[in-house]
mmCIF file of C-alpha atoms in Angstrom:
data_model
loop_
_atom_site.group_PDB
_atom_site.id
_atom_site.type_symbol
_atom_site.label_atom_id
_atom_site.label_comp_id
_atom_site.label_asym_id
_atom_site.label_seq_id
_atom_site.Cartn_x
_atom_site.Cartn_y
_atom_site.Cartn_z
ATOM 1 C CA THR A 1 -13.556 -1.356 9.608
ATOM 2 C CA ASN A 2 -12.478 -2.155 13.168
ATOM 3 C CA ALA A 3 -10.544 1.110 13.555
ATOM 4 C CA ALA A 4 -13.550 3.043 12.237
ATOM 5 C CA ARG A 5 -15.894 1.170 14.572
ATOM 6 C CA MET A 6 -13.695 1.952 17.582
ATOM 7 C CA ALA A 7 -13.357 5.625 16.648
ATOM 8 C CA VAL A 8 -17.108 5.991 16.111
ATOM 9 C CA GLY A 9 -17.691 4.254 19.438
ATOM 10 C CA LEU A 10 -15.458 6.820 21.128
ATOM 11 C CA GLY A 11 -17.536 9.621 19.630
ATOM 12 C CA ALA A 12 -15.046 10.714 16.967
ATOM 13 C CA ASP A 13 -16.104 12.430 13.762
ATOM 14 C CA VAL A 14 -14.935 9.721 11.323
ATOM 15 C CA THR A 15 -14.501 10.012 7.564
ATOM 16 C CA VAL A 16 -13.418 7.063 5.396
ATOM 17 C CA LEU A 17 -11.885 7.710 1.985
ATOM 18 C CA ASP A 18 -11.730 4.871 -0.538
ATOM 19 C CA ARG A 19 -11.675 4.399 -4.305
ATOM 20 C CA SER A 20 -14.070 1.475 -4.198
ATOM 21 C CA VAL A 21 -17.658 2.682 -4.509
ATOM 22 C CA PRO A 22 -19.052 -0.745 -3.476
ATOM 23 C CA ARG A 23 -16.892 -0.643 -0.331
ATOM 24 C CA LEU A 24 -18.090 2.884 0.488
ATOM 25 C CA LYS A 25 -21.707 1.764 0.070
ATOM 26 C CA GLN A 26 -21.030 -1.244 2.286
ATOM 27 C CA LEU A 27 -19.639 1.054 4.998
ATOM 28 C CA ASP A 28 -22.635 3.383 4.650
ATOM 29 C CA ASP A 29 -24.955 0.406 5.201
ATOM 30 C CA LEU A 30 -22.899 -0.975 8.071
ATOM 31 C CA PHE A 31 -22.513 2.280 9.997
ATOM 32 C CA LYS A 32 -25.945 3.731 9.158
ATOM 33 C CA GLY A 33 -24.765 7.334 8.950
ATOM 34 C CA SER A 34 -22.489 7.329 12.006
ATOM 35 C CA LEU A 35 -19.480 8.012 9.757
ATOM 36 C CA LYS A 36 -18.936 9.817 6.460
ATOM 37 C CA THR A 37 -17.703 8.098 3.303
ATOM 38 C CA ILE A 38 -15.901 9.986 0.551
ATOM 39 C CA PHE A 39 -14.584 8.820 -2.818
ATOM 40 C CA SER A 40 -10.809 9.282 -2.651
ATOM 41 C CA THR A 41 -9.276 11.883 -4.952
ATOM 42 C CA ALA A 42 -6.242 14.141 -4.510
ATOM 43 C CA ASP A 43 -8.530 17.052 -3.573
ATOM 44 C CA ALA A 44 -10.563 14.927 -1.137
ATOM 45 C CA LEU A 45 -7.371 13.711 0.532
ATOM 46 C CA GLU A 46 -6.163 17.268 1.029
ATOM 47 C CA ASP A 47 -9.559 18.451 2.284
ATOM 48 C CA HIS A 48 -9.732 15.704 4.915
ATOM 49 C CA VAL A 49 -6.101 14.999 5.865
ATOM 50 C CA VAL A 50 -4.998 18.582 6.527
ATOM 51 C CA PRO A 51 -7.557 19.404 9.283
ATOM 52 C CA ALA A 52 -7.611 15.908 10.834
ATOM 53 C CA ASP A 53 -6.467 15.167 14.378
ATOM 54 C CA LEU A 54 -5.822 11.531 13.428
ATOM 55 C CA VAL A 55 -5.133 9.994 10.013
ATOM 56 C CA VAL A 56 -5.021 6.205 9.662
ATOM 57 C CA GLY A 57 -3.501 5.110 6.364
ATOM 58 C CA ALA A 58 -4.630 1.570 5.584
ATOM 59 C CA VAL A 59 -3.933 1.288 1.872
ATOM 60 C CA LEU A 60 -3.435 -2.227 0.523
ATOM 61 C CA ILE A 61 -2.769 -3.282 -3.032
ATOM 62 C CA PRO A 62 -2.058 -7.029 -2.736
ATOM 63 C CA GLY A 63 1.474 -7.876 -3.798
ATOM 64 C CA ALA A 64 2.421 -4.274 -4.544
ATOM 65 C CA ALA A 65 3.972 -1.346 -2.759
ATOM 66 C CA ALA A 66 1.503 1.046 -1.161
ATOM 67 C CA PRO A 67 1.026 4.272 -3.120
ATOM 68 C CA LYS A 68 2.278 7.447 -1.399
ATOM 69 C CA LEU A 69 -1.089 9.165 -0.962
ATOM 70 C CA VAL A 70 -0.107 11.506 1.888
ATOM 71 C CA THR A 71 2.607 13.752 0.503
ATOM 72 C CA ARG A 72 5.262 15.579 2.507
ATOM 73 C CA GLY A 73 3.443 18.777 1.565
ATOM 74 C CA LEU A 74 0.197 17.517 3.110
ATOM 75 C CA VAL A 75 2.026 16.529 6.298
ATOM 76 C CA ARG A 76 3.489 20.068 6.517
ATOM 77 C CA GLN A 77 -0.052 21.471 6.344
ATOM 78 C CA MET A 78 -1.477 19.149 9.003
ATOM 79 C CA LEU A 79 -2.328 20.368 12.487
ATOM 80 C CA HIS A 80 0.570 20.625 14.911
ATOM 81 C CA GLY A 81 0.177 17.637 17.239
ATOM 82 C CA ALA A 82 -1.892 15.591 14.774
ATOM 83 C CA VAL A 83 -1.183 11.850 14.558
ATOM 84 C CA LEU A 84 -0.490 9.813 11.429
ATOM 85 C CA VAL A 85 -0.791 6.032 11.814
ATOM 86 C CA ASP A 86 0.533 4.276 8.720
ATOM 87 C CA VAL A 87 -0.794 0.719 8.815
ATOM 88 C CA ALA A 88 0.508 0.252 5.247
ATOM 89 C CA ILE A 89 4.139 0.494 6.420
ATOM 90 C CA ASP A 90 4.763 -3.201 5.701
ATOM 91 C CA GLN A 91 4.114 -2.365 2.029
ATOM 92 C CA GLY A 92 6.330 0.753 2.129
ATOM 93 C CA GLY A 93 3.854 3.123 3.754
ATOM 94 C CA CYS A 94 1.235 5.397 2.234
ATOM 95 C CA ALA A 95 2.826 8.662 3.436
ATOM 96 C CA GLU A 96 6.030 10.126 2.048
ATOM 97 C CA THR A 97 7.175 10.837 5.619
ATOM 98 C CA SER A 98 6.593 7.291 6.866
ATOM 99 C CA ARG A 99 9.446 4.989 7.848
ATOM 100 C CA PRO A 100 9.230 1.660 9.687
ATOM 101 C CA THR A 101 9.402 1.785 13.472
ATOM 102 C CA THR A 102 9.326 -0.902 16.159
ATOM 103 C CA HIS A 103 7.229 -1.679 19.215
ATOM 104 C CA GLN A 104 10.228 -0.600 21.324
ATOM 105 C CA ASP A 105 10.574 2.788 19.579
ATOM 106 C CA PRO A 106 7.211 3.292 17.860
ATOM 107 C CA ILE A 107 6.931 7.035 17.192
ATOM 108 C CA TYR A 108 8.733 9.983 15.674
ATOM 109 C CA VAL A 109 7.714 13.530 14.721
ATOM 110 C CA VAL A 110 7.898 15.188 11.297
ATOM 111 C CA ASP A 111 6.783 18.819 10.906
ATOM 112 C CA GLY A 112 4.920 18.666 14.223
ATOM 113 C CA VAL A 113 2.970 15.536 13.218
ATOM 114 C CA LEU A 114 3.457 12.428 15.358
ATOM 115 C CA HIS A 115 3.997 9.329 13.195
ATOM 116 C CA TYR A 116 3.249 5.757 14.304
ATOM 117 C CA CYS A 117 4.537 3.337 11.674
ATOM 118 C CA VAL A 118 5.167 0.055 13.472
ATOM 119 C CA ALA A 119 6.010 -2.716 11.039
ATOM 120 C CA ASN A 120 4.471 -6.134 11.672
ATOM 121 C CA LEU A 121 1.712 -4.611 13.760
ATOM 122 C CA PRO A 122 0.090 -8.017 14.433
ATOM 123 C CA GLY A 123 3.244 -8.906 16.382
ATOM 124 C CA ALA A 124 1.841 -6.843 19.265
ATOM 125 C CA THR A 125 -0.732 -9.583 19.822
ATOM 126 C CA ALA A 126 1.333 -12.587 18.829
ATOM 127 C CA ARG A 127 -0.981 -15.309 20.165
ATOM 128 C CA THR A 128 -4.185 -13.901 18.665
ATOM 129 C CA SER A 129 -2.577 -13.042 15.329
ATOM 130 C CA THR A 130 -0.986 -16.504 15.127
ATOM 131 C CA GLN A 131 -4.362 -18.139 15.736
ATOM 132 C CA ALA A 132 -5.962 -15.954 13.058
ATOM 133 C CA LEU A 133 -3.163 -16.725 10.589
ATOM 134 C CA ASN A 134 -3.504 -20.432 11.343
ATOM 135 C CA ASN A 135 -7.257 -20.314 10.739
ATOM 136 C CA ALA A 136 -6.758 -18.493 7.446
ATOM 137 C CA THR A 137 -3.987 -20.741 6.104
ATOM 138 C CA LEU A 138 -4.639 -24.245 7.447
ATOM 139 C CA GLY A 139 -6.794 -25.244 4.468
ATOM 140 C CA TYR A 140 -4.014 -24.274 2.071
ATOM 141 C CA ALA A 141 -1.389 -26.159 4.074
ATOM 142 C CA LEU A 142 -3.579 -29.276 4.092
ATOM 143 C CA ALA A 143 -4.144 -29.024 0.333
ATOM 144 C CA ILE A 144 -0.394 -28.809 -0.271
ATOM 145 C CA ALA A 145 0.268 -31.721 2.111
ATOM 146 C CA ASN A 146 -2.447 -33.906 0.581
ATOM 147 C CA LYS A 147 -1.984 -33.085 -3.101
ATOM 148 C CA GLY A 148 1.588 -31.845 -3.384
ATOM 149 C CA TRP A 149 2.308 -28.199 -4.101
ATOM 150 C CA ARG A 150 2.066 -28.379 -7.909
ATOM 151 C CA ARG A 151 -1.400 -30.005 -7.925
ATOM 152 C CA ALA A 152 -2.606 -27.744 -5.103
ATOM 153 C CA ILE A 153 -1.536 -24.640 -7.065
ATOM 154 C CA LYS A 154 -3.202 -25.931 -10.235
ATOM 155 C CA ASP A 155 -6.446 -26.689 -8.362
ATOM 156 C CA ASP A 156 -6.725 -23.482 -6.324
ATOM 157 C CA VAL A 157 -6.616 -20.032 -7.894
ATOM 158 C CA HIS A 158 -5.900 -18.437 -4.501
ATOM 159 C CA LEU A 159 -2.779 -20.559 -3.963
ATOM 160 C CA ARG A 160 -1.748 -19.895 -7.551
ATOM 161 C CA ASN A 161 -2.168 -16.142 -7.020
ATOM 162 C CA GLY A 162 -0.084 -16.429 -3.844
ATOM 163 C CA LEU A 163 2.948 -17.739 -5.718
ATOM 164 C CA ASN A 164 5.433 -14.863 -6.014
ATOM 165 C CA VAL A 165 8.645 -16.495 -7.242
ATOM 166 C CA TRP A 166 9.404 -19.950 -8.607
ATOM 167 C CA ASP A 167 12.710 -21.207 -10.004
ATOM 168 C CA GLY A 168 14.033 -17.663 -10.483
ATOM 169 C CA LYS A 169 10.857 -16.458 -12.225
ATOM 170 C CA VAL A 170 8.711 -13.689 -10.708
ATOM 171 C CA THR A 171 5.125 -14.965 -10.844
ATOM 172 C CA CYS A 172 3.400 -12.024 -9.146
ATOM 173 C CA GLU A 173 2.683 -9.259 -11.630
ATOM 174 C CA ALA A 174 2.702 -6.427 -9.060
ATOM 175 C CA VAL A 175 6.044 -7.553 -7.581
ATOM 176 C CA ALA A 176 7.591 -7.832 -11.054
ATOM 177 C CA ARG A 177 6.326 -4.356 -11.985
ATOM 178 C CA ASP A 178 7.513 -2.728 -8.727
ATOM 179 C CA GLN A 179 10.947 -4.403 -8.985
ATOM 180 C CA GLY A 180 11.357 -3.798 -12.746
ATOM 181 C CA LEU A 181 11.563 -7.531 -13.440
ATOM 182 C CA LEU A 182 10.031 -9.815 -16.066
ATOM 183 C CA TYR A 183 6.630 -11.231 -15.067
ATOM 184 C CA VAL A 184 5.936 -14.883 -15.837
ATOM 185 C CA PRO A 185 2.378 -16.152 -15.171
ATOM 186 C CA PRO A 186 2.346 -18.891 -12.500
ATOM 187 C CA ASP A 187 0.919 -21.484 -14.914
ATOM 188 C CA GLU A 188 3.877 -20.939 -17.262
ATOM 189 C CA ALA A 189 6.496 -20.853 -14.501
ATOM 190 C CA VAL A 190 5.422 -24.118 -12.906
ATOM 191 C CA ASP A 191 6.132 -26.733 -15.565
ATOM 192 C CA ASP A 192 4.114 -29.949 -15.141
ATOM 193 C CA ASP A 193 6.724 -32.007 -16.932
ATOM 194 C CA VAL A 194 9.403 -31.469 -14.305
ATOM 195 C CA VAL A 195 9.732 -34.580 -12.168
ATOM 196 C CA VAL A 196 11.774 -34.579 -8.991
ATOM 197 C CA ALA A 197 13.126 -37.997 -8.039
ATOM 198 C CA LEU A 198 14.296 -38.660 -4.521
ATOM 199 C CA ALA A 199 16.732 -41.507 -3.975
ATOM 200 C CA SER A 200 16.534 -43.403 -0.706
#
């Protein structure tokens, strides 16, 4: 939303593609016609990526690798000098030509298209991103400190859904699927009967 808002503010002709109809409607309401929203299909991607001056790939499937929506073939058809910013690079990138870069060496060119695929993008604004992360996670940290991690996970579905691996068991379905491993639901993996005794 912020990237779209900035681009619209600069006078760009902005189109947002998404597979969530409620999200597209929300953007229509928010931007009041100052950008276009399109339901994402293979044909729609081709129609809008190929002639674009700038493509920002911001695909997120929590816990899973990003799907490769922008194929090498689409990149070959893009305008010479166009820019592809792959914000999904931390999840593997949403373009077949994407590879992680750094703040020190942020760009490379493939088929005349400049790629910007900096991993850990929030690291560019370390103080602000740390404050935001703290604000988003402090409640969870306090719950774990006050209740212990097992009780906190049992009491809070969001903490439970955040558990990826416990005691050698993969408790995140998307991670298990992407890695070809057995998925064990968090409730089954975290056994209440296990007691840890600490000797002083």
